[in-house]
Short mmCIF file of C-alpha atoms and ligand atoms in Angstrom, two decimals:
data_model
loop_
_atom_site.label_atom_id
_atom_site.label_comp_id
_atom_site.label_asym_id
_atom_site.label_seq_id
_atom_site.Cartn_x
_atom_site.Cartn_y
_atom_site.Cartn_z
CA MET A 832 295.63 208.63 60.79
CA ILE A 833 294.36 208.86 57.83
CA VAL A 834 295.78 205.98 55.18
CA LEU A 835 295.41 206.43 51.28
CA GLU A 836 295.80 204.74 48.34
CA ARG A 837 295.38 208.33 45.91
CA VAL A 838 298.08 209.73 44.68
CA ALA A 839 295.93 212.56 44.59
CA GLU A 840 294.34 212.97 47.67
CA LEU A 841 298.07 212.47 49.15
CA ARG A 842 298.83 215.57 47.13
CA ASP A 843 296.00 217.66 48.14
CA LEU A 844 296.79 217.50 51.73
CA CYS A 845 299.83 218.04 51.50
CA ASP A 846 299.01 221.25 48.68
CA ASP A 847 296.27 222.27 52.55
CA ALA A 848 298.64 221.17 54.55
CA ARG A 849 301.97 224.23 53.45
CA ARG A 850 298.89 226.70 52.15
CA ASP A 851 298.45 226.59 56.01
CA GLY A 852 301.38 227.38 56.77
CA GLY A 853 302.40 223.57 57.75
CA ARG A 854 305.65 222.22 57.29
CA VAL A 855 305.79 218.67 55.64
CA GLY A 856 307.62 215.78 56.56
CA LEU A 857 308.13 212.22 54.50
CA VAL A 858 309.29 208.80 55.43
CA PRO A 859 309.46 206.31 51.95
CA THR A 860 309.80 203.45 53.20
CA MET A 861 308.30 199.52 52.19
CA GLY A 862 306.84 198.35 55.80
CA PHE A 863 307.06 195.76 58.30
CA PHE A 864 307.53 197.84 60.28
CA HIS A 865 310.47 198.34 63.03
CA GLU A 866 312.56 200.43 65.39
CA GLY A 867 314.70 201.89 62.97
CA HIS A 868 311.34 202.75 60.39
CA ARG A 869 309.98 204.44 63.60
CA SER A 870 313.17 206.39 64.66
CA LEU A 871 312.87 207.92 61.27
CA MET A 872 308.66 209.26 62.11
CA ARG A 873 310.44 210.26 65.56
CA ALA A 874 312.01 212.74 63.70
CA ALA A 875 310.13 213.98 61.18
CA TYR A 876 307.16 214.62 63.99
CA ALA A 877 309.57 216.65 66.08
CA ASP A 878 310.63 218.97 63.03
CA ASN A 879 307.33 219.25 60.97
CA ASP A 880 303.35 219.62 61.22
CA LEU A 881 301.82 216.95 58.53
CA VAL A 882 303.67 213.78 59.34
CA VAL A 883 303.21 210.88 55.77
CA VAL A 884 304.82 208.00 55.69
CA THR A 885 304.53 205.48 52.84
CA ILE A 886 304.63 202.33 52.37
CA PHE A 887 305.54 200.35 48.76
CA VAL A 888 306.86 197.67 47.66
CA ASN A 889 308.20 198.71 44.78
CA PRO A 890 308.76 196.15 41.84
CA LEU A 891 311.12 197.99 39.74
CA GLN A 892 313.69 198.58 42.53
CA PHE A 893 313.89 194.49 42.80
CA GLY A 894 315.74 193.06 40.11
CA ALA A 895 315.08 189.25 38.76
CA GLY A 896 315.37 186.82 41.07
CA GLU A 897 314.59 188.78 43.84
CA ASP A 898 312.52 188.56 47.12
CA LEU A 899 309.43 190.65 45.81
CA ASP A 900 307.10 188.29 46.10
CA ALA A 901 308.22 187.31 49.65
CA TYR A 902 309.07 190.43 51.08
CA PRO A 903 307.81 191.01 54.51
CA ARG A 904 303.82 192.42 55.07
CA ASP A 905 302.08 193.65 57.96
CA LEU A 906 299.77 196.57 56.88
CA ALA A 907 297.41 196.60 59.94
CA GLY A 908 300.85 196.66 62.67
CA ASP A 909 302.73 199.33 60.17
CA ILE A 910 299.04 200.91 60.60
CA ALA A 911 299.18 200.51 64.49
CA ALA A 912 303.05 201.20 64.95
CA ALA A 913 302.68 204.70 62.63
CA GLU A 914 299.35 205.57 64.71
CA ALA A 915 301.27 205.18 67.53
CA GLU A 916 304.22 207.11 66.51
CA GLY A 917 301.87 210.53 65.66
CA VAL A 918 302.38 209.58 61.82
CA ASP A 919 299.30 212.08 60.53
CA VAL A 920 298.64 209.94 56.60
CA LEU A 921 299.87 206.69 55.97
CA PHE A 922 299.78 206.68 51.95
CA ALA A 923 299.93 202.64 50.45
CA PRO A 924 299.05 203.24 47.70
CA THR A 925 298.64 199.87 44.64
CA VAL A 926 301.40 199.10 42.04
CA ALA A 927 298.39 200.52 39.96
CA GLU A 928 298.35 202.90 41.58
CA MET A 929 301.55 204.06 41.22
CA TYR A 930 302.54 202.72 37.92
CA PRO A 931 299.15 203.16 35.55
CA GLU A 932 301.11 203.03 32.52
CA PRO A 933 304.70 200.43 32.06
CA THR A 934 307.00 203.15 33.53
CA THR A 935 308.93 204.55 30.53
CA THR A 936 310.70 207.43 32.60
CA THR A 937 313.04 206.12 34.54
CA VAL A 938 315.11 208.18 36.97
CA HIS A 939 318.90 206.79 36.81
CA VAL A 940 322.42 208.77 39.26
CA ALA A 941 325.61 207.91 37.62
CA ASP A 942 328.57 206.69 39.73
CA VAL A 943 326.99 207.08 42.91
CA THR A 944 325.28 203.96 42.40
CA ASP A 945 328.63 202.26 40.88
CA GLY A 946 330.48 199.83 43.62
CA LEU A 947 329.00 198.93 46.86
CA CYS A 948 325.18 197.24 46.30
CA GLY A 949 325.45 199.21 43.11
CA ALA A 950 327.18 196.29 41.59
CA ALA A 951 324.62 192.89 43.13
CA ARG A 952 322.03 195.06 41.52
CA PRO A 953 322.61 196.75 38.59
CA THR A 954 318.75 198.05 38.33
CA HIS A 955 318.19 198.61 41.94
CA PHE A 956 319.17 202.16 42.34
CA ASP A 957 317.01 203.33 38.98
CA GLY A 958 314.12 201.54 41.15
CA VAL A 959 314.82 203.43 44.51
CA THR A 960 315.08 206.93 42.67
CA THR A 961 312.53 206.40 39.49
CA VAL A 962 310.27 205.99 43.00
CA VAL A 963 311.81 208.14 45.51
CA ALA A 964 311.30 211.23 42.75
CA LYS A 965 307.29 210.09 42.42
CA LEU A 966 307.27 210.34 46.12
CA PHE A 967 308.69 214.01 46.22
CA SER A 968 306.04 214.94 43.00
CA ILE A 969 303.60 213.64 44.70
CA VAL A 970 304.04 215.21 47.73
CA GLY A 971 306.26 218.64 46.58
CA PRO A 972 307.86 220.44 49.55
CA CYS A 973 308.60 218.77 52.48
CA ARG A 974 311.91 217.24 55.06
CA ALA A 975 311.75 213.44 52.97
CA TYR A 976 314.55 210.98 55.96
CA PHE A 977 316.76 208.34 55.42
CA GLY A 978 317.87 205.78 57.85
CA ARG A 979 321.69 205.66 57.08
CA LYS A 980 321.72 201.52 57.19
CA ASP A 981 321.14 202.38 54.41
CA ALA A 982 324.46 204.56 53.22
CA GLN A 983 324.23 204.49 48.83
CA GLN A 984 320.45 204.77 49.60
CA LEU A 985 320.54 207.78 51.35
CA ALA A 986 323.92 208.86 49.54
CA VAL A 987 322.02 208.38 45.44
CA VAL A 988 318.31 210.08 46.59
CA ARG A 989 320.77 213.14 48.54
CA ARG A 990 322.30 213.33 44.71
CA MET A 991 319.13 213.19 42.96
CA ALA A 992 317.43 216.19 44.54
CA ALA A 993 320.75 218.07 44.36
CA ASP A 994 321.03 217.87 40.81
CA LEU A 995 317.31 217.95 39.72
CA ASN A 996 316.19 220.74 42.39
CA LEU A 997 314.23 219.16 44.03
CA PRO A 998 312.22 221.13 46.83
CA VAL A 999 313.24 217.71 49.58
CA ASP A 1000 315.45 218.85 51.83
CA VAL A 1001 316.89 214.52 52.78
CA VAL A 1002 317.99 214.22 56.37
CA GLY A 1003 320.37 211.22 56.96
CA CYS A 1004 319.00 209.65 60.38
CA PRO A 1005 320.82 207.20 62.63
CA LEU A 1006 321.17 203.91 61.83
CA VAL A 1007 319.43 200.95 64.30
CA ARG A 1008 320.80 198.21 66.05
CA GLU A 1009 319.21 195.46 67.85
CA PRO A 1010 320.70 195.02 71.12
CA ASP A 1011 322.92 192.15 69.65
CA GLY A 1012 324.60 194.84 67.46
CA VAL A 1013 322.57 192.98 64.04
CA ALA A 1014 320.80 196.54 61.55
CA MET A 1015 317.50 196.33 61.84
CA SER A 1016 315.66 195.58 58.51
CA SER A 1017 312.26 194.35 57.91
CA ARG A 1018 314.94 191.49 55.69
CA ASN A 1019 315.99 189.95 58.68
CA ALA A 1020 312.86 188.36 59.51
CA TYR A 1021 314.02 185.49 56.78
CA LEU A 1022 316.24 184.76 58.86
CA THR A 1023 316.63 180.81 60.34
CA GLU A 1024 317.11 180.55 63.97
CA ALA A 1025 321.35 179.55 63.49
CA GLU A 1026 321.57 182.46 60.71
CA ARG A 1027 320.30 184.95 63.16
CA ALA A 1028 322.20 183.57 65.98
CA ALA A 1029 325.28 184.49 63.51
CA ALA A 1030 324.04 187.58 62.51
CA PRO A 1031 326.19 189.87 64.72
CA VAL A 1032 329.46 188.65 62.86
CA LEU A 1033 329.24 191.56 60.51
CA SER A 1034 328.53 194.89 62.70
CA ARG A 1035 331.12 192.84 64.70
CA ALA A 1036 333.81 193.11 61.92
CA LEU A 1037 332.95 196.93 60.70
CA ARG A 1038 333.34 198.14 64.54
CA ALA A 1039 337.25 195.77 64.70
CA ALA A 1040 337.48 197.69 61.60
CA ALA A 1041 336.66 201.13 62.67
CA ASP A 1042 338.19 200.30 65.76
CA ALA A 1043 341.64 199.80 63.70
CA VAL A 1044 341.20 203.67 62.55
CA VAL A 1045 341.18 204.79 65.60
CA ALA A 1046 343.88 202.82 66.41
CA GLY A 1047 345.59 204.71 63.84
CA GLU A 1048 345.30 202.63 60.62
CA ARG A 1049 344.53 204.66 57.62
CA GLU A 1050 345.11 202.30 54.62
CA ALA A 1051 341.51 200.99 53.06
CA ALA A 1052 342.78 198.14 51.92
CA ALA A 1053 344.09 196.53 55.47
CA VAL A 1054 339.98 198.01 57.63
CA THR A 1055 338.32 196.07 54.66
CA ASN A 1056 340.74 193.01 55.20
CA ILE A 1057 339.87 192.95 59.25
CA VAL A 1058 336.42 192.61 57.32
CA GLU A 1059 336.84 190.06 55.50
CA ARG A 1060 338.63 188.01 57.93
CA THR A 1061 336.21 188.41 60.74
CA VAL A 1062 333.40 187.80 58.41
CA ALA A 1063 335.45 184.38 56.94
CA ASP A 1064 335.27 183.19 60.17
CA GLU A 1065 331.71 182.60 60.14
CA PRO A 1066 331.05 180.04 58.17
CA LEU A 1067 326.64 181.48 57.63
CA LEU A 1068 327.91 184.97 56.44
CA GLN A 1069 329.24 184.74 52.30
CA LEU A 1070 330.38 188.20 52.13
CA GLU A 1071 329.15 190.03 49.18
CA TYR A 1072 331.58 193.46 49.93
CA ALA A 1073 333.54 195.23 52.02
CA GLU A 1074 334.67 198.26 51.22
CA ALA A 1075 335.95 202.39 52.47
CA ARG A 1076 334.70 205.08 50.79
CA ARG A 1077 334.56 208.86 51.08
CA ALA A 1078 331.43 209.26 53.04
CA ASP A 1079 329.74 211.72 51.08
CA ASP A 1080 330.20 210.58 47.18
CA LEU A 1081 330.97 207.14 47.84
CA ALA A 1082 334.29 208.13 45.95
CA PRO A 1083 336.85 205.02 46.15
CA LEU A 1084 339.92 205.46 48.73
CA GLU A 1085 343.08 204.02 48.99
CA ARG A 1086 343.73 206.22 52.71
CA LEU A 1087 341.42 206.91 54.69
CA ASP A 1088 340.65 210.88 55.96
CA GLY A 1089 337.91 213.03 55.70
CA GLU A 1090 334.37 211.82 56.66
CA VAL A 1091 334.90 208.05 55.48
CA LEU A 1092 332.07 205.52 55.46
CA VAL A 1093 333.27 201.32 55.62
CA ALA A 1094 330.09 199.39 54.51
CA ALA A 1095 329.63 195.45 54.02
CA ALA A 1096 327.30 192.77 52.43
CA ALA A 1097 327.25 189.69 53.17
CA GLN A 1098 324.44 186.75 52.14
CA VAL A 1099 323.11 184.52 55.37
CA GLY A 1100 320.70 182.39 53.53
CA GLU A 1101 318.18 183.88 52.40
CA ALA A 1102 318.50 187.08 53.50
CA ARG A 1103 321.07 189.59 51.71
CA LEU A 1104 322.27 192.12 54.53
CA ILE A 1105 323.45 195.05 55.18
CA ASP A 1106 325.55 197.45 57.21
CA ASN A 1107 328.55 200.61 57.99
CA VAL A 1108 329.77 202.25 60.17
CA THR A 1109 331.05 206.34 59.43
CA LEU A 1110 334.19 207.20 60.18
CA THR A 1111 335.32 211.27 60.72
CA ILE A 1112 338.87 211.45 60.54
CA TYR A 1113 340.75 214.61 61.92
CA GLY A 1114 344.37 213.62 61.29
CA ALA A 1115 345.30 211.48 64.78
CA GLU A 1116 341.37 212.23 65.83
CA VAL A 1117 338.48 209.30 64.96
CA GLU A 1118 334.80 209.69 65.53
CA ALA A 1119 333.66 206.65 64.75
CA ASP A 1120 329.50 206.44 64.36
CA LEU A 1121 328.72 202.96 64.89
CA GLY A 1122 324.18 203.61 65.19
CA VAL A 1123 322.59 203.93 67.90
CA VAL A 1124 321.83 199.91 69.91
CA THR A 1125 317.60 199.99 70.71
CA GLU A 1126 316.69 198.38 73.36
CA LYS A 1127 313.48 196.83 71.74
CA ALA A 1128 314.29 193.57 69.49
CA SER A 1129 312.90 192.47 66.69
CA THR A 1130 313.77 189.61 66.35
P1 LIG B 2043 313.06 200.61 53.70
O1 LIG B 2043 311.19 199.96 54.58
O2 LIG B 2043 313.89 199.54 54.28
O3 LIG B 2043 312.76 200.82 52.49
O4 LIG B 2043 312.96 201.02 54.71
C1 LIG B 2043 312.58 202.39 55.42
C2 LIG B 2043 313.60 203.03 55.23
O5 LIG B 2043 314.08 202.40 56.60
C3 LIG B 2043 314.97 203.79 54.85
O6 LIG B 2043 315.16 204.98 54.51
C4 LIG B 2043 315.69 203.21 55.42
O7 LIG B 2043 316.91 203.64 55.92
C5 LIG B 2043 315.20 203.15 57.06
N1 LIG B 2043 316.11 201.96 57.37
C6 LIG B 2043 315.66 200.72 57.65
N2 LIG B 2043 316.26 200.53 58.52
C7 LIG B 2043 316.99 200.75 59.36
C8 LIG B 2043 318.14 200.98 60.30
N3 LIG B 2043 317.79 199.51 60.98
N4 LIG B 2043 318.12 202.37 61.16
C9 LIG B 2043 317.49 203.16 60.79
N5 LIG B 2043 316.76 203.61 59.87
C10 LIG B 2043 316.18 202.06 58.66
#
């Protein structure tokens, strides 16, 4: 595996691979790898000839007072994990390499960024789309792999790629859970033992909401109310939102039909947890995508 810090070197490698007929797979991350990240690397490895993983804790996507300085990092561990997954190139640039000048250009996606995480983090998605647009521009035509754990981010990036005709095929991958159901996240490292023990209530609440839809509930408010009531029983979690949205464009819904995202966020001590389930509803039939449970616990 080659570890790179320079934009120009990454661009050259990707151009060379395509010139030789190779397909390029890109996995953008902020590092501190867990099974969720590794599942994206495996998906990229299965479909491509050159797998590029990027690690960049992007200051632009952190709001004032958020956890930019505290964000967990372990470059040596990440190099070992990426190497074990057959990754070809690990791109870990400095902030100065990615933003040599103060940024004057920002990529903003409207509508899909409204509400959900966009409400509490009003500058977050502009930071994400700006850095992801830069990575897409540096890497060039490729498939790019994103986790459904960050469902709004996936919808926003897809929309950006479509609106700007970017030569990137955005691939959504399953949400990976700890054995007790908690959505894997680098930020779970912030949890104390008591907070970690309380955290599964969020995924339990979403599963209860999914069960209600499978049993016939179609009112969005009734479904999100199940999440609110379940999380309210756990004093260590403060629910930030629970919402049901149309899965592709995240339009608000009153009645559930078609592909629906039920998403929630909660503050637990220093950590902000997000989680979701996707329900595909055809009349009385419901297919629930609750993600996949890994056997390799990280917390
Ligand atoms: P991050 O390093 O947290 O910015 O995440 C990098 C990529 O990994 C994003 O596409 C995330 O959606 C994805 N990811 C993070 N956690 C998970 C998870 N538990 N399951 C699946 N994908 C994940």
